[in-house]
PDB file of C-alpha atoms in Angstrom:
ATOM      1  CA  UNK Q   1      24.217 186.972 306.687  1.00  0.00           C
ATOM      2  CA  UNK Q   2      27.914 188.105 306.242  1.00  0.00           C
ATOM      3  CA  UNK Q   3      30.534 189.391 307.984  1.00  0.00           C
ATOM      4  CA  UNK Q   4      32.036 192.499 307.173  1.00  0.00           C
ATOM      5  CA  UNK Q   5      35.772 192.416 305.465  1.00  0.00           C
ATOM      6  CA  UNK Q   6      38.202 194.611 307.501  1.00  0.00           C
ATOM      7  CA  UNK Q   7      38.195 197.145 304.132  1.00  0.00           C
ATOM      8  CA  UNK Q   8      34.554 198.280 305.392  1.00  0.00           C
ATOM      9  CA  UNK Q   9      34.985 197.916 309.121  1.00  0.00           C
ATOM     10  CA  UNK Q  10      37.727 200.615 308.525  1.00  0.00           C
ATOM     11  CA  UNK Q  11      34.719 202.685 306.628  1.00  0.00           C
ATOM     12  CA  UNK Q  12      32.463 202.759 309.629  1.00  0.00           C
ATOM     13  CA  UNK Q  13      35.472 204.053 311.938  1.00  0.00           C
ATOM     14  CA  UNK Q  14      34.020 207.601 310.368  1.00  0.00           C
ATOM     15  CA  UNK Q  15      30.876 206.884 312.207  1.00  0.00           C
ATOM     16  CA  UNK Q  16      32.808 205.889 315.141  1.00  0.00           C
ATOM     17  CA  UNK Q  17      31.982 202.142 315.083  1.00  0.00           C
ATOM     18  CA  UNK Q  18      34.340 199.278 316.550  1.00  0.00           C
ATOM     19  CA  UNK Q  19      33.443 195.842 317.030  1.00  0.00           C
ATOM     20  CA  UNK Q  20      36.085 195.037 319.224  1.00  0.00           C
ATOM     21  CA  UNK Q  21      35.695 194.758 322.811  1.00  0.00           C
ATOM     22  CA  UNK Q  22      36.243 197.078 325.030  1.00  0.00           C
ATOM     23  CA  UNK Q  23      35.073 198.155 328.739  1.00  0.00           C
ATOM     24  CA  UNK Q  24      32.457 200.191 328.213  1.00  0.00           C
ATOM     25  CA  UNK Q  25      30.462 202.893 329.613  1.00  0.00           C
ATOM     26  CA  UNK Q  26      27.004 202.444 328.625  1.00  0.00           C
ATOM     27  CA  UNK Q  27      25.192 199.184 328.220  1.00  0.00           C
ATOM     28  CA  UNK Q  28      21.823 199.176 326.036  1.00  0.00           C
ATOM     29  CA  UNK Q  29      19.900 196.841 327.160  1.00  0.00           C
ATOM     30  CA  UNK Q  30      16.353 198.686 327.713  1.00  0.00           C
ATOM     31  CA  UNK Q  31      16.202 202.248 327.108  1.00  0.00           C
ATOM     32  CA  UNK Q  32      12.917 202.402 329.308  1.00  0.00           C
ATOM     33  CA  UNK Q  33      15.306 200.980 332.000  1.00  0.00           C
ATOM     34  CA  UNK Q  34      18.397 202.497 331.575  1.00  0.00           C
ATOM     35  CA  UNK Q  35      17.282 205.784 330.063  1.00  0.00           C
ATOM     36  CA  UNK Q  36      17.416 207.819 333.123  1.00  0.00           C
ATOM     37  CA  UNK Q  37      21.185 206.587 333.980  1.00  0.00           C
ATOM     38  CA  UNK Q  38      22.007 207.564 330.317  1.00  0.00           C
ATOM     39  CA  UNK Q  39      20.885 210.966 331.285  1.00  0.00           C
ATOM     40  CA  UNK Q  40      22.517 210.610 334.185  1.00  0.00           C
ATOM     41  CA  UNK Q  41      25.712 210.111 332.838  1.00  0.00           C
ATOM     42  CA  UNK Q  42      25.297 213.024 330.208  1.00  0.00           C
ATOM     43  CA  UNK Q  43      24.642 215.277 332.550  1.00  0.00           C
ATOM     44  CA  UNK Q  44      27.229 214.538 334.255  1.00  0.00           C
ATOM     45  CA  UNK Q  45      29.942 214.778 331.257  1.00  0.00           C
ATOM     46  CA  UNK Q  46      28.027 217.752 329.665  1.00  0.00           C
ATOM     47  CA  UNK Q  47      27.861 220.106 333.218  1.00  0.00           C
ATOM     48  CA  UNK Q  48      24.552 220.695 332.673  1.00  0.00           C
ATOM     49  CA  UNK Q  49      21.192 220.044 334.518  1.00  0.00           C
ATOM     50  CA  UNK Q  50      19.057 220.994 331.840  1.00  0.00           C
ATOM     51  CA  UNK Q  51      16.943 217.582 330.359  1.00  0.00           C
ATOM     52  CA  UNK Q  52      16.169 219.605 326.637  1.00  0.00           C
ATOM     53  CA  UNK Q  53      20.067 220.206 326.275  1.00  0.00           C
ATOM     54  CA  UNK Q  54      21.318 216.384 327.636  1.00  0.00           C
ATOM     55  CA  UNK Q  55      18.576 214.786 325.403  1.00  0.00           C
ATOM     56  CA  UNK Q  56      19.680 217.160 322.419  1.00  0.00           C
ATOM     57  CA  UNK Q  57      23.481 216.653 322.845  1.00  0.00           C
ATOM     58  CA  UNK Q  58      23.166 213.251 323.452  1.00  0.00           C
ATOM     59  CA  UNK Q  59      21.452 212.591 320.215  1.00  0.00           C
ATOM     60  CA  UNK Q  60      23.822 214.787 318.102  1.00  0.00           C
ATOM     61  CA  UNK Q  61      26.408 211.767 319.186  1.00  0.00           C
ATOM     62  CA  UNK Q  62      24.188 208.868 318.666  1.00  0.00           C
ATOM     63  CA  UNK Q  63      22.931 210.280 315.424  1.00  0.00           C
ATOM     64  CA  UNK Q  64      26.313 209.359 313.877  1.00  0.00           C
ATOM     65  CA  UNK Q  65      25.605 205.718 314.678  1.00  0.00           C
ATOM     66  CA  UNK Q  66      22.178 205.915 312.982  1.00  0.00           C
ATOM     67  CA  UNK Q  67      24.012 207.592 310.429  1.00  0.00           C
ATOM     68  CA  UNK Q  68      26.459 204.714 309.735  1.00  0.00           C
ATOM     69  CA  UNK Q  69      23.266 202.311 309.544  1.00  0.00           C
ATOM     70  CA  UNK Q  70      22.222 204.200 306.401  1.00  0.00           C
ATOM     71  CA  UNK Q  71      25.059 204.796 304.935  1.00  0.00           C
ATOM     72  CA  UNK Q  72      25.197 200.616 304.935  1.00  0.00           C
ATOM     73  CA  UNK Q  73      22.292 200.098 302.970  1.00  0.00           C
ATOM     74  CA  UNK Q  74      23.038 203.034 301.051  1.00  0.00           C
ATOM     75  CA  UNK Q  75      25.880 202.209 299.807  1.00  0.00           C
ATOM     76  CA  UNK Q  76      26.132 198.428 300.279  1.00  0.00           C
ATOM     77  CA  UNK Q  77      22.777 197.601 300.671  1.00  0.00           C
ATOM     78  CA  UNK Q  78      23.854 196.037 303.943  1.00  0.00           C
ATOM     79  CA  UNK Q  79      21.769 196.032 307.101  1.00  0.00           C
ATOM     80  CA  UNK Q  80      23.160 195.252 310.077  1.00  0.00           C
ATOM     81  CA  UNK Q  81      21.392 192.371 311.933  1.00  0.00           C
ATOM     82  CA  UNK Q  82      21.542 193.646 315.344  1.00  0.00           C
ATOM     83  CA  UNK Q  83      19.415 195.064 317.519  1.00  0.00           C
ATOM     84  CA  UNK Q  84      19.292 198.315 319.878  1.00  0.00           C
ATOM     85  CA  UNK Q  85      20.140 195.971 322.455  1.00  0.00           C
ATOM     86  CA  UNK Q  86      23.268 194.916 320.731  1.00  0.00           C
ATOM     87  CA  UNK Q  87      24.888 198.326 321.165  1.00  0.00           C
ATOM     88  CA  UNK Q  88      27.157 199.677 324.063  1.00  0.00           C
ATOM     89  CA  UNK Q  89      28.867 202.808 324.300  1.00  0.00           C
ATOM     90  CA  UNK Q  90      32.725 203.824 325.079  1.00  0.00           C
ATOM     91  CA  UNK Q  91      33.468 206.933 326.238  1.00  0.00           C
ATOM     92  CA  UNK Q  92      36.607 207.601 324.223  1.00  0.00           C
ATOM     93  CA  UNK Q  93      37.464 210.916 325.167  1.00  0.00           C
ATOM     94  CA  UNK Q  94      41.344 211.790 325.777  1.00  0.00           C
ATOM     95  CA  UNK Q  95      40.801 215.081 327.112  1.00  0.00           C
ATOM     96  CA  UNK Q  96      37.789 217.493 328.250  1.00  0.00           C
ATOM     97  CA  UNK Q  97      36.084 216.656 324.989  1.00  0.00           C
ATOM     98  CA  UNK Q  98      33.204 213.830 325.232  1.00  0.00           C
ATOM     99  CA  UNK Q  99      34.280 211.950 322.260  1.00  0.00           C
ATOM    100  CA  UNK Q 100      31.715 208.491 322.134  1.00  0.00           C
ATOM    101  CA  UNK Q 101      32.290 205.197 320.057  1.00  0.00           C
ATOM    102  CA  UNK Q 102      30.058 202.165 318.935  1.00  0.00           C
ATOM    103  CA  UNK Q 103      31.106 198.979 320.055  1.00  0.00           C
ATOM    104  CA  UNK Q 104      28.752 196.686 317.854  1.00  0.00           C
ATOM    105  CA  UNK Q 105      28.510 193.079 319.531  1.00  0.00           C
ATOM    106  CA  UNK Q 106      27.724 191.280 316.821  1.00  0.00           C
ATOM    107  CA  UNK Q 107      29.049 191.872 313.204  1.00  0.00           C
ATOM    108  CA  UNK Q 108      26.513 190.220 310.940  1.00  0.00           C
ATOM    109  CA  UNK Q 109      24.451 191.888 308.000  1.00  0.00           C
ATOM    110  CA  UNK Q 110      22.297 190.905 305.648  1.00  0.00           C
ATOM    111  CA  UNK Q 111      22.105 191.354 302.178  1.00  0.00           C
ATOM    112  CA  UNK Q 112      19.072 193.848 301.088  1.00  0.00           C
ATOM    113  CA  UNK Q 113      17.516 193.321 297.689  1.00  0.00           C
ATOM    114  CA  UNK Q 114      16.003 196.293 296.188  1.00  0.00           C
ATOM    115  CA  UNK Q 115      12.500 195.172 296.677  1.00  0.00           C
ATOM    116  CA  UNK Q 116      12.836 195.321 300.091  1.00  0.00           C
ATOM    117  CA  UNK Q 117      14.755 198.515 300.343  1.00  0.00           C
ATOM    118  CA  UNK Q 118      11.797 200.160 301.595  1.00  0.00           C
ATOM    119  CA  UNK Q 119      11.083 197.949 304.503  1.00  0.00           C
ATOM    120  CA  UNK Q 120      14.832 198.198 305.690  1.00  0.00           C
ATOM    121  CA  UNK Q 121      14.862 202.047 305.618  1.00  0.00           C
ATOM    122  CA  UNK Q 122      11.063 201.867 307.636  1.00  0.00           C
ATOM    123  CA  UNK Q 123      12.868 199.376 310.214  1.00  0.00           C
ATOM    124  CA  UNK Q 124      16.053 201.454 310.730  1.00  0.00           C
ATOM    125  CA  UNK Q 125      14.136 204.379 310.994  1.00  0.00           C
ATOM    126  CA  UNK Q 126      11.813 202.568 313.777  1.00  0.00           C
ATOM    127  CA  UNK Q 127      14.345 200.235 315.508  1.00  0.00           C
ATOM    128  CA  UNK Q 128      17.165 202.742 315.640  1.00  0.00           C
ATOM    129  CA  UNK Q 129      15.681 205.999 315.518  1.00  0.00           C
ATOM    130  CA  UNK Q 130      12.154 206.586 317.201  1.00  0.00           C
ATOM    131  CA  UNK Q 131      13.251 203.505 319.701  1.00  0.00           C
ATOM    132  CA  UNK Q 132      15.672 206.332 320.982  1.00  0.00           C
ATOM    133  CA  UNK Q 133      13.605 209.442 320.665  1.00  0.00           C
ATOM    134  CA  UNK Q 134      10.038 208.668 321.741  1.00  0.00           C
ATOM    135  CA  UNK Q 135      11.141 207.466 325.241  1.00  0.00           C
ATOM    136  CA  UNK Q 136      14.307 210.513 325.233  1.00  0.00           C
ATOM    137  CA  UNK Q 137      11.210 213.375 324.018  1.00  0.00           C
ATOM    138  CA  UNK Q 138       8.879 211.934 326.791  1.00  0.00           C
ATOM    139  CA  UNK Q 139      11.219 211.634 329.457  1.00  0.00           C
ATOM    140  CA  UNK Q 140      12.755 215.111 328.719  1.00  0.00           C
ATOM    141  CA  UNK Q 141      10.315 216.945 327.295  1.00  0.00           C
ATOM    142  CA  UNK Q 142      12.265 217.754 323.967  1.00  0.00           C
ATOM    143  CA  UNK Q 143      10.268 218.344 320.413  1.00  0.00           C
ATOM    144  CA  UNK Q 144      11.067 215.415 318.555  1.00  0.00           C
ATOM    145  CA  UNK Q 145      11.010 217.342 315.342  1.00  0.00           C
ATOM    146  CA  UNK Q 146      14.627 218.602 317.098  1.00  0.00           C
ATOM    147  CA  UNK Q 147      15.567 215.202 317.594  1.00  0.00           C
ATOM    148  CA  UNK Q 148      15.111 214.017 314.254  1.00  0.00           C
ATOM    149  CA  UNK Q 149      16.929 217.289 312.976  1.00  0.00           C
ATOM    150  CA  UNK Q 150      19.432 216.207 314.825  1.00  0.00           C
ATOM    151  CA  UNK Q 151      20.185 212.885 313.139  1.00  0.00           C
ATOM    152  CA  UNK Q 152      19.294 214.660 309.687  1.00  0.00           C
ATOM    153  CA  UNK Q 153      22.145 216.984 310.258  1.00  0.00           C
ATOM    154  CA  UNK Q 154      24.573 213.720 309.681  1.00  0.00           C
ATOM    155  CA  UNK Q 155      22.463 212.356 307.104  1.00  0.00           C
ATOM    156  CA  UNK Q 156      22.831 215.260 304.794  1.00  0.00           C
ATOM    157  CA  UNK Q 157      26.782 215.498 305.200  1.00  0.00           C
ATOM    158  CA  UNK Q 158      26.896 211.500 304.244  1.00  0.00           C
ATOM    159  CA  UNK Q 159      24.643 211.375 301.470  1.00  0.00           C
ATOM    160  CA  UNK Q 160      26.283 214.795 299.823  1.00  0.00           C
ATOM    161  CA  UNK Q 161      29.445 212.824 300.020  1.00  0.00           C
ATOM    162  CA  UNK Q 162      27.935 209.423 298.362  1.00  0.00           C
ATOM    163  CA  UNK Q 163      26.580 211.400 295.294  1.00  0.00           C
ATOM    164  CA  UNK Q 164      29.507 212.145 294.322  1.00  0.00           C
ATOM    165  CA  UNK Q 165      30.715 208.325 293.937  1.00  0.00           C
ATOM    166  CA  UNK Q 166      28.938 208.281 290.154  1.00  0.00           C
ATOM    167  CA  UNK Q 167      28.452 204.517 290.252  1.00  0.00           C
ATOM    168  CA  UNK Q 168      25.658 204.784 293.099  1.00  0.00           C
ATOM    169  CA  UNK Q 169      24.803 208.100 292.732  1.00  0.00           C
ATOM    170  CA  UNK Q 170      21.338 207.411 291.265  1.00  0.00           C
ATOM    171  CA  UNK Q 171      20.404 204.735 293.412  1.00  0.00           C
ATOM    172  CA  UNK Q 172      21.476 206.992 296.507  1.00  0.00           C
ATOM    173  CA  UNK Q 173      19.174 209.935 295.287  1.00  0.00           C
ATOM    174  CA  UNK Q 174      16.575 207.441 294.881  1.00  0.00           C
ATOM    175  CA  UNK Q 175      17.100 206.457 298.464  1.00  0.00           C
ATOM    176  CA  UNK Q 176      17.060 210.397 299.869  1.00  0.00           C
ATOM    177  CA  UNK Q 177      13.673 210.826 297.863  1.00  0.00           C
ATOM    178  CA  UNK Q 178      12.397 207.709 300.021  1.00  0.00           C
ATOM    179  CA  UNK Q 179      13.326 209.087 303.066  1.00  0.00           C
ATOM    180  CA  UNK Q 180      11.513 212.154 301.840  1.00  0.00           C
ATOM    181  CA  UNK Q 181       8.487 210.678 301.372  1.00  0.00           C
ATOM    182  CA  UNK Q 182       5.460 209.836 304.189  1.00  0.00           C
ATOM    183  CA  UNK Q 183       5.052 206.320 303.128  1.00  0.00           C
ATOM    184  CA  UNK Q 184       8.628 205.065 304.843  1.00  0.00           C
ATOM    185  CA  UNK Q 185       7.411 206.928 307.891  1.00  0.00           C
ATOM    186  CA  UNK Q 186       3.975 205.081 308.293  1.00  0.00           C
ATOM    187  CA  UNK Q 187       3.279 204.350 311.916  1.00  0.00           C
ATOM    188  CA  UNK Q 188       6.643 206.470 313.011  1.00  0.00           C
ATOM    189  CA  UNK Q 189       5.503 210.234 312.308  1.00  0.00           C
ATOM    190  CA  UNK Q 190       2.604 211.394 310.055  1.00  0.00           C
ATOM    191  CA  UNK Q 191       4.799 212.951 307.949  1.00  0.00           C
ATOM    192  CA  UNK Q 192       8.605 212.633 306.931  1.00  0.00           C
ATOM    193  CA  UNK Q 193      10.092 215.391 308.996  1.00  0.00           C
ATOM    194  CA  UNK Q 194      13.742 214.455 306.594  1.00  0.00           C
ATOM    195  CA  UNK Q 195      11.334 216.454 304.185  1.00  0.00           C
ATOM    196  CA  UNK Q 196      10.666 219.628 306.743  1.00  0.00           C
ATOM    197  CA  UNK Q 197      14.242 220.453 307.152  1.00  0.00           C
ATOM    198  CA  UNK Q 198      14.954 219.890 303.597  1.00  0.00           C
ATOM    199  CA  UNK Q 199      12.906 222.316 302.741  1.00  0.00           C
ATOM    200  CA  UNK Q 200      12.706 221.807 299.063  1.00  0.00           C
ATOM    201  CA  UNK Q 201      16.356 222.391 298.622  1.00  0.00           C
ATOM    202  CA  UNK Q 202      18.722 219.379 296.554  1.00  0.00           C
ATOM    203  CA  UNK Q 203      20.694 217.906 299.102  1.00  0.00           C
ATOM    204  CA  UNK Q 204      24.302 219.892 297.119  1.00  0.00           C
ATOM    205  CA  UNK Q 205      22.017 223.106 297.674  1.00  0.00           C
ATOM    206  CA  UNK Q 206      21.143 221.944 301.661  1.00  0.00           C
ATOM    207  CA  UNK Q 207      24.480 221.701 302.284  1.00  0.00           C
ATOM    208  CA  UNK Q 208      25.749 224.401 300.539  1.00  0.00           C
ATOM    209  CA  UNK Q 209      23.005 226.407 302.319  1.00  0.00           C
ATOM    210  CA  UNK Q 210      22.869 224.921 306.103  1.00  0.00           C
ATOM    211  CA  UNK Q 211      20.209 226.320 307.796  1.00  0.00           C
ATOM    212  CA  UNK Q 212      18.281 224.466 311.232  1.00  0.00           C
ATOM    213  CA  UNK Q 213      14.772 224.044 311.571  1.00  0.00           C
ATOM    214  CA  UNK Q 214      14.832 223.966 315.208  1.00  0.00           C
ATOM    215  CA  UNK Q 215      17.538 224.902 317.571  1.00  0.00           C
ATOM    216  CA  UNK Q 216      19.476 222.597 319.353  1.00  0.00           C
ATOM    217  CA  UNK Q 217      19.991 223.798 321.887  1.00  0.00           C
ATOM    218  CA  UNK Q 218      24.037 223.984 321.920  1.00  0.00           C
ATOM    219  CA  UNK Q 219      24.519 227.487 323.138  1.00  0.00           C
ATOM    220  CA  UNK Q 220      23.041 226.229 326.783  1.00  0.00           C
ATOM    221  CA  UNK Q 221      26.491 224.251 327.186  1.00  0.00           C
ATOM    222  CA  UNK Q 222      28.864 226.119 329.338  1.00  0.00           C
ATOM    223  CA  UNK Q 223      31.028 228.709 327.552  1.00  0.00           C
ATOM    224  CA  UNK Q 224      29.960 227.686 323.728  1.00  0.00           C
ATOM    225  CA  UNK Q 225      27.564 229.733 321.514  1.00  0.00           C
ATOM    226  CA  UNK Q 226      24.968 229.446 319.167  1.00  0.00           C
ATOM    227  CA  UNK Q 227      25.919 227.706 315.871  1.00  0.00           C
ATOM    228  CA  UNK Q 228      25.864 229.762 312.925  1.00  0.00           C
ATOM    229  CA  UNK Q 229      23.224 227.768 311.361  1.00  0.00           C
ATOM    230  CA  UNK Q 230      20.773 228.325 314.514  1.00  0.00           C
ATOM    231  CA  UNK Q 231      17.188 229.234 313.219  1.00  0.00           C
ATOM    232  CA  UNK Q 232      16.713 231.721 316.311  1.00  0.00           C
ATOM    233  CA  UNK Q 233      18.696 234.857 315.248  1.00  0.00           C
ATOM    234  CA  UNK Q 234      18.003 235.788 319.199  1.00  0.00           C
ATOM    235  CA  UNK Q 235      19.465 232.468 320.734  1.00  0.00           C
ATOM    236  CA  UNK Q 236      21.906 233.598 323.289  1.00  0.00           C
ATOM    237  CA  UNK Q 237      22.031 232.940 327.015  1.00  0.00           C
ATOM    238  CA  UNK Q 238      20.757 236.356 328.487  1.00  0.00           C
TER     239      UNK Q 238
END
């Protein structure tokens, strides 16, 4: 195990992580417990009452901290040693926007050798990702196809950006075909739903041609309307 140098703590302040402590807002110490005060709280800081559009929004922020768990191993082939239960959130904001951040409790990673690359993608896509979703999609109601989507949306903008650093860029592509692949998704989803929303498309031609899967829901906030990406040409809010 090692602790990050300051150099790549300052990295992970694009995925809004801080190790420092802070008061925070949300403690994760169950989601089975605590899940319906998470809601709670996001419907509160949303203005909504809807449980689709709090369970949708509120993944679209904690998708960037998955986000910055892949980009580790990615590019560092670091995993961080934590658990879901390590992780409390600060609510940031400075103004009427809900701006979240990270606070990691423990800063320790371990080293991932390529043989076991696999198994670290499997676990962060089963400790960090369906740990979140299965109890948010039951509790709410919400498709978790749209769940993941939402976490792919991040996942796509950071691993464009990491094929373009030439000295990983194989290794990274390697990594995106993974995800693309059922295997890493045994005993999460019967398929890899990373490969649904790709649709086919290089991850350059994904980007360059953003289109959703499944709507998230975003035009049911107050005074906002549907992205330009949204896959339901009729999304509106009459």
């Amino acid at each position: 195990m090692q602790k990050l140098p300051l150099s790549i703590e300052k990295e992970l302040e694009t995925y809004c992580f801080t190790f420092t402590t802070q008061p925070v807002s949300f403690q994760v110490n169950d989601w089975l417990v605590h899940l319906e005060e998470m809601l709670t709280y996001t419907y509160k800081r949303l203005g909504t009452t809807i449980p689709g559009v709090a369970a949708s929004m509120w993944m679209r922020k904690y998708a960037l901290f998955v986000t910055g768990q892949f980009y580790m191993l990615s590019k560092y082939r670091l995993k961080w040693s934590g658990t879901i239960t390590d992780l409390a959130i600060i609510d940031s904001s400075t103004d009427d926007q809900w701006l979240t951040t990270f606070l990691l409790k423990t800063n320790s990673w371990d080293v991932v050798e390529e043989k076991h690359v696999t198994d670290a993608f499997h676990t962060l896509l089963k400790d960090f990702g369906t740990a979140m979703i299965e109890p948010l999609a039951v509790k709410t109601r919400t498709p978790k196809l749209m769940l993941w989507e939402n976490i792919w949306g991040y996942l796509l903008w950071m691993y464009g950006g990491l094929l373009k650093e030439e000295a990983i860029a194989e290794r990274v592509q390697s990594d995106i075909d993974l995800l693309l692949e059922n295997d890493v998704w045994n005993s999460i989803e019967r398929r890899s739903p990373f490969k649904i929303f790709q649709c086919f498309l290089t991850v350059p031609q994904a980007i360059d041609h953003y289109k959703r899967t499944t709507c998230c829901f975003y035009y049911e906030l107050e005074g906002q309307e549907k992205c330009p990406y949204c896959p339901n040409a009729t999304c509106n809010k009459n």
